[in-house]
Amino acid sequence: MAFGITPLRVRYPEGARLSCRETFGEPYVLGSCLGLCREENVTCPLTPFNSSSCIELPSARRVFTLAKENYLTVALRTHTDAGNIYTNNLFSCDNGRCITYDKVCNLADDCGDFSDEINCTNHFKCKSGEYIPHSAVCDHKEDCKDHSDECENGRCSEWLIEQWYLKAFGVIAGVVSVLTNVYVIGNNLRCIRKITTHIKMTNTLLIAVIAIGDLLVGLFLVVISCVNFYYNRSYCLRR
């Protein structure tokens, strides 16, 4: 609240809390700065003004005043039929520009130096620099240019096979299946020359076909296990 400024009143259901993690722009600014957020450790993105703030605004509309905590703030003067109205819904960028609350913490660089996004807790910052919602992280879609929303962020599964018991099962089942079915196929091939009836020949060939199918499944498990161990956690970036 600043001197000479029309008081800002926010209507909100008593006892209710805003999910600031999923809120952007003006609702996030008001929720985080007024303590209306459901989550903990939510920071208010507003920063103090100085004499060089809002340099792009016409001097006739820019009015400096003091907030009740005795720091400088800027009010925007708007002329109406009822007289002048002074509002201070402005955010001070580090580069001297000012933007309105609806452009703060909205995943876009409206200031031009990212200072409107740096102190927000409602987004994930990609290693390549852009901002995305938390809901877009680990959703199996590459939203960041460098894929850091899916890889190398410590939050997503980065292995081809993540669980240790599935890794063990893949190796053991694959090796056992290959060895067993190689023996079965070889044994059936040796017996074919001794078969004298059509029924027994048919049964032997069916067993051989089933064994070949199981052998291929075993080889697949072995290959997948080898690929998993070879790529390690780099699989996420190479896929």
Coordinates of C-alpha atoms in Angstrom, one line a residue:
M1 CA 0.0 0.0 0.0
A2 CA 1.5 3.4 -1.1
F3 CA 0.5 6.9 -0.1
G4 CA -2.1 8.4 -2.6
I5 CA -2.8 5.0 -4.2
T6 CA -6.3 3.6 -4.4
P7 CA -6.3 0.5 -2.0
L8 CA -6.1 -2.8 -3.7
R9 CA -8.7 -5.3 -2.5
V10 CA -8.5 -9.0 -3.4
R11 CA -11.7 -11.0 -2.9
Y12 CA -10.9 -14.6 -2.1
P13 CA -12.9 -17.4 -0.3
E14 CA -12.1 -17.4 3.4
G15 CA -9.7 -20.2 4.3
A16 CA -9.1 -21.1 0.6
R17 CA -5.6 -21.2 -0.8
L18 CA -4.4 -20.6 -4.3
S19 CA -2.2 -23.2 -6.1
C20 CA 0.6 -20.8 -7.1
R21 CA 2.5 -23.7 -8.7
E22 CA -0.2 -23.7 -11.4
T23 CA -0.9 -20.0 -11.5
F24 CA 0.7 -17.3 -13.7
G25 CA 0.8 -13.6 -14.2
E26 CA -1.2 -11.3 -11.9
P27 CA -2.9 -14.1 -9.9
Y28 CA 0.6 -15.5 -9.1
V29 CA 1.9 -12.1 -8.1
L30 CA -1.0 -11.3 -5.8
G31 CA -1.2 -14.8 -4.4
S32 CA 2.5 -15.0 -3.6
C33 CA 2.8 -11.5 -2.2
L34 CA -0.3 -11.6 -0.1
G35 CA 0.4 -15.1 1.4
L36 CA -2.5 -16.8 -0.4
C37 CA -0.5 -19.7 -1.8
R38 CA -1.2 -23.3 -0.9
E39 CA 2.4 -24.3 -1.3
E40 CA 5.3 -23.4 1.0
N41 CA 8.5 -21.5 0.1
V42 CA 6.7 -19.4 -2.6
T43 CA 8.5 -16.2 -3.2
C44 CA 7.0 -12.8 -4.0
P45 CA 8.7 -11.6 -7.2
L46 CA 8.2 -7.9 -6.6
T47 CA 11.4 -5.8 -6.2
P48 CA 11.9 -2.2 -4.9
F49 CA 11.8 0.7 -7.3
N50 CA 14.5 3.3 -7.7
S51 CA 14.6 6.8 -9.4
S52 CA 15.5 5.2 -12.7
S53 CA 12.6 2.8 -12.8
C54 CA 9.9 2.8 -15.5
I55 CA 12.1 4.9 -17.8
E56 CA 9.9 4.0 -20.8
L57 CA 6.7 5.5 -19.3
P58 CA 5.8 9.1 -20.1
S59 CA 6.9 11.4 -17.2
A60 CA 3.4 13.0 -17.1
R61 CA 1.9 9.6 -16.1
R62 CA 4.8 8.5 -13.8
V63 CA 4.4 9.5 -10.2
F64 CA 6.9 8.5 -7.4
T65 CA 5.5 7.9 -4.0
L66 CA 6.4 6.0 -0.8
A67 CA 5.0 2.7 0.3
K68 CA 4.1 2.2 4.0
E69 CA 7.4 0.3 4.5
N70 CA 9.1 3.6 3.4
Y71 CA 10.6 2.4 0.2
L72 CA 10.1 4.1 -3.2
T73 CA 7.4 2.9 -5.6
V74 CA 5.9 4.2 -8.8
A75 CA 2.3 5.0 -9.5
L76 CA 0.7 5.2 -12.9
R77 CA -1.6 8.2 -13.3
T78 CA -4.7 7.8 -15.5
H79 CA -7.0 10.7 -16.2
T80 CA -10.8 9.9 -16.0
D81 CA -13.9 12.0 -15.9
A82 CA -14.0 11.6 -12.2
G83 CA -10.4 12.8 -11.8
N84 CA -7.0 11.2 -11.8
I85 CA -6.6 7.6 -10.7
Y86 CA -3.3 6.3 -9.4
T87 CA -2.4 2.7 -9.6
N88 CA 0.8 0.8 -8.7
N89 CA 0.4 -2.6 -10.4
L90 CA 3.8 -2.2 -11.9
F91 CA 6.8 -4.5 -11.7
S92 CA 10.3 -3.0 -11.8
C93 CA 12.6 -4.8 -14.2
D94 CA 16.4 -4.8 -13.5
N95 CA 17.0 -3.0 -16.8
G96 CA 14.8 0.0 -15.7
R97 CA 11.7 -1.0 -17.6
C98 CA 8.3 -1.6 -15.9
I99 CA 5.6 -4.1 -16.8
T100 CA 2.2 -4.8 -15.4
Y101 CA 1.6 -7.7 -13.0
D102 CA -0.1 -9.8 -15.7
K103 CA 3.3 -10.1 -17.5
V104 CA 5.2 -11.2 -14.4
C105 CA 5.9 -15.0 -13.8
N106 CA 4.1 -15.9 -17.0
L107 CA 6.9 -18.0 -18.6
A108 CA 7.8 -15.2 -21.0
D109 CA 10.7 -12.7 -20.9
D110 CA 8.7 -9.5 -21.0
C111 CA 11.4 -7.4 -19.3
G112 CA 14.0 -8.3 -21.8
D113 CA 16.5 -9.5 -19.2
F114 CA 14.4 -12.3 -17.6
S115 CA 14.2 -10.4 -14.3
D116 CA 10.4 -10.8 -14.4
E117 CA 10.9 -14.6 -14.3
I118 CA 14.0 -15.2 -12.1
N119 CA 12.3 -15.0 -8.7
C120 CA 9.2 -17.0 -9.6
T121 CA 8.6 -20.5 -8.2
N122 CA 5.8 -21.5 -10.6
H123 CA 8.0 -22.7 -13.4
F124 CA 10.9 -25.0 -14.4
K125 CA 13.9 -23.3 -16.0
C126 CA 15.4 -25.3 -18.9
K127 CA 19.2 -25.4 -19.1
S128 CA 18.8 -23.8 -22.5
G129 CA 17.2 -20.8 -20.8
E130 CA 13.5 -21.0 -21.5
Y131 CA 10.8 -21.5 -18.8
I132 CA 8.1 -24.1 -18.9
P133 CA 5.3 -25.1 -16.4
H134 CA 6.0 -27.7 -13.8
S135 CA 3.4 -29.9 -15.4
A136 CA 5.5 -30.1 -18.6
V137 CA 8.4 -31.7 -16.7
C138 CA 8.8 -35.5 -17.0
D139 CA 5.7 -35.8 -19.2
H140 CA 7.6 -37.8 -21.9
K141 CA 7.6 -34.8 -24.3
E142 CA 10.7 -32.6 -25.0
D143 CA 9.5 -29.1 -24.2
C144 CA 13.0 -27.6 -23.6
K145 CA 15.3 -27.1 -26.6
D146 CA 18.0 -29.2 -24.8
H147 CA 15.6 -31.8 -23.5
S148 CA 16.5 -30.9 -19.9
D149 CA 12.8 -31.1 -18.9
E150 CA 13.1 -34.9 -19.5
C151 CA 16.8 -35.6 -19.0
E152 CA 19.5 -34.7 -16.5
N153 CA 17.3 -32.9 -14.0
G154 CA 17.2 -35.5 -11.3
R155 CA 13.4 -35.8 -11.4
C156 CA 12.7 -38.0 -14.4
S157 CA 13.5 -41.6 -15.3
E158 CA 16.6 -41.5 -17.5
W159 CA 17.3 -45.2 -17.9
L160 CA 15.8 -47.4 -20.6
I161 CA 14.9 -49.8 -17.7
E162 CA 14.9 -48.0 -14.3
Q163 CA 13.9 -50.6 -11.7
W164 CA 16.7 -52.9 -10.5
Y165 CA 14.5 -55.9 -10.4
L166 CA 13.5 -55.5 -14.0
K167 CA 17.1 -55.2 -15.0
A168 CA 18.0 -58.4 -13.2
F169 CA 14.9 -60.2 -14.6
G170 CA 15.8 -59.1 -18.2
V171 CA 19.4 -60.5 -17.9
I172 CA 18.5 -63.7 -16.2
A173 CA 15.4 -64.5 -18.2
G174 CA 17.1 -63.6 -21.5
V175 CA 20.2 -65.8 -20.9
V176 CA 18.2 -68.8 -19.6
S177 CA 15.7 -68.5 -22.5
V178 CA 18.6 -68.4 -25.1
L179 CA 20.5 -71.3 -23.6
T180 CA 17.4 -73.5 -23.0
N181 CA 15.9 -73.0 -26.5
V182 CA 19.2 -73.4 -28.3
Y183 CA 19.5 -76.8 -26.6
V184 CA 15.8 -77.7 -27.5
I185 CA 16.3 -76.7 -31.2
G186 CA 19.5 -78.6 -31.5
N187 CA 18.1 -81.7 -29.9
N188 CA 15.0 -81.6 -32.2
L189 CA 17.2 -81.2 -35.3
R190 CA 19.2 -84.3 -34.3
C191 CA 16.0 -86.3 -33.7
I192 CA 14.4 -85.4 -37.1
R193 CA 16.6 -88.0 -38.9
K194 CA 15.3 -90.8 -36.7
I195 CA 11.6 -89.9 -37.0
T196 CA 9.6 -92.4 -39.1
T197 CA 5.9 -91.2 -38.6
H198 CA 4.2 -88.1 -39.9
I199 CA 2.6 -87.3 -36.5
K200 CA 5.9 -87.4 -34.6
M201 CA 7.5 -85.3 -37.3
T202 CA 4.7 -82.7 -37.0
N203 CA 5.1 -82.5 -33.2
T204 CA 8.8 -82.2 -33.4
L205 CA 8.6 -79.3 -36.0
L206 CA 6.0 -77.5 -33.8
I207 CA 8.2 -77.8 -30.8
A208 CA 11.1 -76.4 -32.9
V209 CA 9.0 -73.5 -34.1
I210 CA 7.9 -72.6 -30.5
A211 CA 11.5 -72.9 -29.3
I212 CA 12.7 -70.5 -32.1
G213 CA 10.0 -68.0 -31.0
D214 CA 11.2 -68.3 -27.4
L215 CA 14.8 -68.0 -28.5
L216 CA 14.0 -64.7 -30.3
V217 CA 12.3 -63.4 -27.1
G218 CA 15.3 -64.3 -25.1
L219 CA 17.6 -62.6 -27.5
F220 CA 15.4 -59.5 -27.4
L221 CA 15.7 -59.4 -23.6
V222 CA 19.5 -59.8 -23.7
V223 CA 19.8 -57.0 -26.3
I224 CA 17.6 -54.7 -24.3
S225 CA 19.6 -55.4 -21.1
C226 CA 22.9 -54.8 -22.9
V227 CA 21.6 -51.5 -24.4
N228 CA 20.4 -50.4 -21.0
F229 CA 23.8 -51.0 -19.4
Y230 CA 25.7 -49.5 -22.4
Y231 CA 23.8 -46.2 -22.5
N232 CA 23.4 -45.9 -18.8
R233 CA 21.7 -42.6 -17.9
S234 CA 22.7 -41.1 -21.3
Y235 CA 19.9 -43.0 -22.9
C236 CA 17.5 -40.2 -22.3
L237 CA 19.6 -37.8 -24.3
R238 CA 20.3 -40.3 -27.1
R239 CA 16.9 -41.7 -27.7

